[in-house]
Amino acid sequence: MDDQILSQAKKRAERYWYEDGIWEIGFGLANILLSAFYTLSTSLQARGASMWLMLALQTGVIVGIFWLMGWLVKWLKAKITYPRTGYVAYRKLAPSKRARRVVQMMLVSGGVAALVGAVASMQTYANFTPIVIGMIFAAMLAYLGHRFDLLRLYALIPLVLALALVLAVLGGDETTALILFFGGFGILFSLSGGLALLLYLRRTSAAGTPGDYEPPAGNE
Amino acid sequence: MTGDLRKFTDLDRVIHEPARMMIVTILYQVEQVDFLYLLRETGLTKGNLSAHLAKLEAAQYVQIEKTYRGKIPQTLLALTPTGRAAFEQYREQLTLIANTLPEKRL
């Protein structure tokens, strides 16, 4: 049996997760909340709040925001997607593969953090940090767009890069630029997800009594 | 060649039916799906899909779990370890047969 058929079946199942735009709305909202938190955190630090306290709070808030958004995405999918086009539970990675994935993610995150730190420490005429972050986000969008055949993610790339460029040219301090970038990206991503959801709702309908399995006569 | 041709008879007949092969291929890639998803993905009719699932369940290749989503009945479907092993063996046999065939003449 052709491996291509199997990988296509896998790709279709994975793409299904992104089809309704709900994940984008959740991730976009998480970015908006992060931006709001950093605004608050900057203002608290300016008023003399301890840096260690803010660091501890930051870890808790980031984990909390992504946990909350994960819950929201699952809840929305259960309410909107599953009654319309069905439910899929994805296969979990084997423990060895999961460990490898965690190590890879840690290496990538460390590399990104080092890169951003190095760029931020450079004394230049423009603020390059939003450009670096923008390119990382653009690369992530290109990867997701390619992997799941999602054209709308490609359309977001020039917008994300334009946002990064504008913030770099505007200059200003590092933190404000990042707060604006995450906020802007969150709005763009949520809007894209909202549009995808609208189109999904238009082409699907909630099955009142979904076609359910009925054992053929004499088979029970 | 005759020996190779006989391998055709060894193919798992439960899986070696286009609709069931499609169902098993989809289930192989996921943990679990519901009936509605499978109905949409395969394009089969409700009755046809139910009949094929019943055959796969009888062969102990598919586990069918009747449950409720709120007040709406929901049927969850998953490939059993036996079904997964049978599909992997089927793939191997099919590849073996395909490899023994002569190249297509142009």
Coordinates of C-alpha atoms in Angstrom, one line a residue:
Chain A
M1 CA 0.0 0.0 0.0
D2 CA 1.3 3.4 -1.0
D3 CA 2.7 5.3 2.0
Q4 CA 1.4 8.5 0.3
I5 CA -2.2 7.4 0.8
L6 CA -1.5 6.8 4.5
S7 CA 0.2 10.2 5.0
Q8 CA -2.6 11.9 3.1
A9 CA -5.1 10.3 5.5
K10 CA -3.0 11.5 8.4
K11 CA -2.7 15.0 6.9
R12 CA -6.5 15.2 6.4
A13 CA -7.1 14.3 10.0
E14 CA -4.6 16.8 11.3
R15 CA -5.8 19.5 9.0
Y16 CA -9.3 19.0 10.4
W17 CA -8.1 20.5 13.7
Y18 CA -7.4 23.8 11.9
E19 CA -10.3 23.8 9.4
D20 CA -12.8 25.7 11.6
G21 CA -10.5 28.5 12.7
I22 CA -11.2 27.9 16.4
W23 CA -7.5 27.1 17.2
E24 CA -6.5 30.4 15.6
I25 CA -9.0 32.3 17.6
G26 CA -7.7 30.7 20.8
F27 CA -4.0 31.3 19.9
G28 CA -4.8 34.9 18.9
L29 CA -6.6 35.6 22.1
A30 CA -3.7 34.1 24.1
N31 CA -1.4 36.6 22.4
I32 CA -3.7 39.5 23.1
L33 CA -3.9 38.4 26.8
L34 CA -0.1 38.1 26.9
S35 CA 0.2 41.6 25.5
A36 CA -2.2 42.9 28.1
F37 CA -0.3 41.1 30.8
Y38 CA 3.0 42.6 29.7
T39 CA 1.5 46.1 29.6
L40 CA 0.3 45.6 33.2
S41 CA 3.6 44.0 34.2
T42 CA 5.6 46.9 32.8
S43 CA 3.4 49.4 34.6
L44 CA 3.8 47.5 37.9
Q45 CA 7.6 47.3 37.5
A46 CA 7.7 51.0 36.9
R47 CA 5.9 51.4 40.2
G48 CA 8.7 49.5 42.0
A49 CA 7.3 45.9 42.0
S50 CA 10.0 43.3 42.6
M51 CA 11.5 41.8 39.4
W52 CA 11.6 38.3 40.9
L53 CA 7.9 38.6 41.8
M54 CA 7.1 39.7 38.3
L55 CA 9.2 36.8 36.8
A56 CA 7.3 34.2 39.0
L57 CA 4.0 35.8 38.1
Q58 CA 4.9 35.8 34.4
T59 CA 5.5 32.0 34.4
G60 CA 2.2 31.4 36.1
V61 CA 0.3 33.8 33.9
I62 CA 1.8 32.3 30.6
V63 CA 0.9 28.8 31.7
G64 CA -2.5 29.9 32.9
I65 CA -3.3 31.8 29.7
F66 CA -2.4 28.8 27.5
W67 CA -4.2 26.4 29.7
L68 CA -7.3 28.6 29.6
M69 CA -7.1 28.9 25.8
G70 CA -6.6 25.2 25.4
W71 CA -9.8 24.6 27.5
L72 CA -11.7 27.3 25.5
V73 CA -10.7 25.7 22.1
K74 CA -11.8 22.3 23.3
W75 CA -15.1 23.7 24.6
L76 CA -15.8 25.6 21.4
K77 CA -15.0 22.5 19.3
A78 CA -17.3 20.4 21.4
K79 CA -20.1 23.0 21.0
I80 CA -19.5 24.0 17.3
T81 CA -17.4 21.5 15.3
Y82 CA -18.1 18.1 16.6
P83 CA -21.9 18.3 16.2
R84 CA -21.4 19.6 12.6
T85 CA -18.6 17.6 11.1
G86 CA -17.6 15.0 13.7
Y87 CA -15.1 14.3 16.4
V88 CA -11.5 13.2 16.1
A89 CA -9.1 12.2 18.9
Y90 CA -5.5 12.2 17.7
R91 CA -2.9 9.6 18.5
K92 CA -0.6 10.5 21.3
L93 CA 3.1 10.4 20.7
A94 CA 5.1 7.5 22.2
P95 CA 6.9 8.5 25.4
S96 CA 10.3 8.3 23.7
K97 CA 9.1 10.5 20.8
R98 CA 7.5 12.9 23.3
A99 CA 10.7 13.3 25.2
R100 CA 12.6 14.0 21.9
R101 CA 9.9 16.6 21.0
V102 CA 10.3 18.3 24.4
V103 CA 14.1 18.5 24.0
Q104 CA 13.7 19.8 20.4
M105 CA 11.3 22.5 21.6
M106 CA 13.6 23.5 24.5
L107 CA 16.5 23.8 22.1
V108 CA 14.5 25.9 19.6
S109 CA 13.1 28.1 22.4
G110 CA 16.6 28.6 23.8
G111 CA 17.9 29.5 20.4
V112 CA 15.1 31.9 19.8
A113 CA 15.6 33.5 23.2
A114 CA 19.4 33.8 22.7
L115 CA 18.8 35.3 19.2
V116 CA 16.3 37.9 20.5
G117 CA 18.5 38.7 23.4
A118 CA 21.5 39.2 21.1
V119 CA 19.5 41.5 18.8
A120 CA 18.0 43.4 21.7
S121 CA 21.5 44.1 23.1
M122 CA 22.8 45.6 19.8
Q123 CA 22.9 49.3 19.6
T124 CA 21.4 50.1 16.3
Y125 CA 19.5 53.0 14.7
A126 CA 16.3 50.9 14.6
N127 CA 14.7 48.3 16.9
F128 CA 15.3 45.0 15.2
T129 CA 13.7 42.8 17.9
P130 CA 10.2 43.0 16.3
I131 CA 11.7 42.0 13.0
V132 CA 13.3 38.9 14.5
I133 CA 10.2 37.9 16.3
G134 CA 8.1 38.7 13.1
M135 CA 10.3 36.4 11.0
I136 CA 10.0 33.6 13.6
F137 CA 6.2 34.0 13.6
A138 CA 6.2 34.2 9.7
A139 CA 8.3 31.0 9.6
M140 CA 5.8 29.3 11.9
L141 CA 2.9 30.4 9.7
A142 CA 4.7 29.1 6.6
Y143 CA 5.4 25.8 8.3
L144 CA 1.7 25.3 9.4
G145 CA 0.4 26.6 6.1
H146 CA 2.6 24.1 4.2
R147 CA 2.0 21.2 6.5
F148 CA -1.8 21.5 6.6
D149 CA -2.5 23.1 3.2
L150 CA -3.9 26.2 4.9
L151 CA -3.7 29.1 2.4
R152 CA -5.0 31.6 4.8
L153 CA -1.9 31.3 7.0
Y154 CA 0.3 32.2 4.0
A155 CA -1.9 35.3 3.6
L156 CA -1.0 36.3 7.1
I157 CA 2.7 36.3 6.5
P158 CA 3.1 39.6 4.7
L159 CA 0.8 41.2 7.3
V160 CA 2.9 39.9 10.2
L161 CA 6.1 41.0 8.5
A162 CA 4.6 44.5 7.8
L163 CA 3.5 44.8 11.4
A164 CA 7.1 43.9 12.6
L165 CA 8.6 46.4 10.1
V166 CA 6.4 49.2 11.2
L167 CA 7.2 48.6 14.8
A168 CA 10.9 48.4 14.0
V169 CA 10.8 51.7 12.1
L170 CA 8.8 53.4 14.8
G171 CA 11.6 52.6 17.2
G172 CA 10.6 53.1 20.8
D173 CA 11.7 50.8 23.6
E174 CA 12.0 47.1 23.3
T175 CA 9.1 46.2 25.7
T176 CA 6.6 48.5 24.1
A177 CA 7.5 47.1 20.6
L178 CA 7.0 43.6 21.8
I179 CA 3.7 44.4 23.5
L180 CA 2.4 46.0 20.3
F181 CA 3.7 43.1 18.2
F182 CA 2.0 40.4 20.3
G183 CA -1.2 42.4 20.5
G184 CA -1.2 43.1 16.8
F185 CA -0.4 39.5 15.9
G186 CA -3.1 38.3 18.3
I187 CA -5.7 40.5 16.6
L188 CA -4.6 39.4 13.1
F189 CA -4.7 35.7 14.1
S190 CA -8.1 36.0 15.8
L191 CA -9.6 37.8 12.9
S192 CA -8.2 35.2 10.5
G193 CA -9.7 32.5 12.7
G194 CA -13.0 34.3 13.0
L195 CA -13.2 34.6 9.2
A196 CA -12.4 30.9 8.8
L197 CA -15.0 30.0 11.5
L198 CA -17.6 32.1 9.7
L199 CA -16.9 30.3 6.4
Y200 CA -17.0 27.0 8.2
L201 CA -20.4 27.8 9.7
R202 CA -21.7 28.8 6.3
R203 CA -20.7 25.5 4.6
T204 CA -21.7 23.2 7.4
S205 CA -24.8 22.8 9.5
A206 CA -25.3 21.2 12.9
A207 CA -26.9 17.8 12.3
G208 CA -30.0 17.8 14.5
T209 CA -29.9 14.1 14.7
P210 CA -26.5 13.2 13.4
G211 CA -26.2 10.2 11.2
D212 CA -25.4 7.6 13.8
Y213 CA -24.2 4.0 13.6
E214 CA -27.0 1.6 13.3
P215 CA -26.1 -2.1 13.5
P216 CA -27.4 -3.9 10.5
A217 CA -30.4 -6.1 11.2
G218 CA -29.4 -9.5 12.6
N219 CA -26.1 -8.2 13.7
E220 CA -26.9 -7.3 17.3
Chain B
M1 CA 5.3 -16.2 -10.4
T2 CA 2.7 -18.7 -9.5
G3 CA 3.9 -18.8 -5.9
D4 CA 3.8 -15.0 -5.8
L5 CA 0.3 -14.9 -7.3
R6 CA -0.9 -17.3 -4.5
K7 CA 0.0 -14.5 -2.1
F8 CA -3.2 -12.8 -3.3
T9 CA -5.2 -15.4 -1.6
D10 CA -3.4 -14.7 1.7
L11 CA -4.6 -11.1 1.7
D12 CA -7.0 -10.3 4.5
R13 CA -10.4 -10.3 2.9
V14 CA -12.0 -8.3 5.7
I15 CA -9.7 -5.3 4.9
H16 CA -9.3 -6.1 1.2
E17 CA -12.6 -4.4 0.3
P18 CA -12.3 -0.8 -1.0
A19 CA -14.8 0.8 1.5
R20 CA -13.4 -1.1 4.5
M21 CA -9.8 -0.4 3.4
M22 CA -10.7 3.3 3.4
I23 CA -12.3 3.0 6.9
V24 CA -9.3 1.2 8.3
T25 CA -6.8 3.6 6.7
I26 CA -8.6 6.6 8.3
L27 CA -8.8 4.8 11.7
Y28 CA -5.2 3.8 11.5
Q29 CA -4.0 7.4 11.6
V30 CA -6.1 8.5 14.6
E31 CA -6.9 7.4 18.2
Q32 CA -10.6 7.6 17.8
V33 CA -13.3 9.2 15.6
D34 CA -17.0 9.4 15.8
F35 CA -19.5 8.0 13.2
L36 CA -20.2 11.5 11.8
Y37 CA -16.6 12.2 11.0
L38 CA -16.2 8.8 9.3
L39 CA -19.4 9.3 7.4
R40 CA -18.2 12.7 6.0
E41 CA -14.7 11.5 5.3
T42 CA -15.6 8.3 3.5
G43 CA -18.7 9.6 1.6
L44 CA -20.5 6.4 2.2
T45 CA -24.1 6.2 3.1
K46 CA -25.1 5.7 6.7
G47 CA -26.4 2.2 6.1
N48 CA -23.4 1.2 4.0
L49 CA -20.9 2.5 6.6
S50 CA -22.8 0.8 9.4
A51 CA -22.7 -2.5 7.5
H52 CA -18.9 -2.2 6.9
L53 CA -18.3 -1.2 10.5
A54 CA -20.3 -4.2 11.7
K55 CA -18.1 -6.5 9.6
L56 CA -14.9 -4.9 11.0
E57 CA -16.3 -5.2 14.5
A58 CA -17.2 -8.9 14.0
A59 CA -13.5 -9.5 12.9
Q60 CA -12.5 -7.6 16.1
Y61 CA -10.7 -5.0 14.1
V62 CA -12.8 -2.1 15.2
Q63 CA -14.1 -1.2 18.6
I64 CA -17.5 0.5 18.6
E65 CA -18.5 2.4 21.7
K66 CA -22.0 3.8 22.0
T67 CA -22.2 6.9 24.1
Y68 CA -23.9 10.3 24.4
R69 CA -22.8 13.8 23.7
G70 CA -25.2 15.7 25.9
K71 CA -28.5 14.2 24.8
I72 CA -27.4 13.2 21.4
P73 CA -26.2 9.7 20.8
Q74 CA -22.6 9.4 19.6
T75 CA -20.8 6.4 18.3
L76 CA -17.0 6.3 18.9
L77 CA -14.9 4.2 16.7
A78 CA -11.3 3.0 17.1
L79 CA -9.0 0.4 15.6
T80 CA -8.2 -2.4 18.1
P81 CA -4.6 -3.7 18.5
T82 CA -5.7 -6.7 16.4
G83 CA -7.1 -4.4 13.7
R84 CA -3.9 -2.3 13.7
A85 CA -1.7 -5.4 13.4
A86 CA -3.9 -6.9 10.7
F87 CA -3.7 -3.6 8.7
E88 CA 0.1 -3.5 9.1
Q89 CA 0.3 -7.1 7.8
Y90 CA -2.0 -6.3 5.0
R91 CA 0.1 -3.4 3.9
E92 CA 3.3 -5.6 4.0
Q93 CA 1.6 -8.3 1.9
L94 CA 0.3 -5.8 -0.6
T95 CA 3.7 -4.1 -1.0
L96 CA 5.3 -7.6 -1.4
I97 CA 2.9 -8.5 -4.2
A98 CA 3.3 -5.1 -5.9
N99 CA 7.1 -5.5 -5.8
T100 CA 6.9 -8.9 -7.5
L101 CA 4.9 -7.6 -10.5
P102 CA 6.8 -6.7 -13.6
E103 CA 7.3 -3.0 -14.5
K104 CA 4.5 -1.5 -16.5
R105 CA 5.2 -1.6 -20.3
L106 CA 5.0 1.7 -22.1

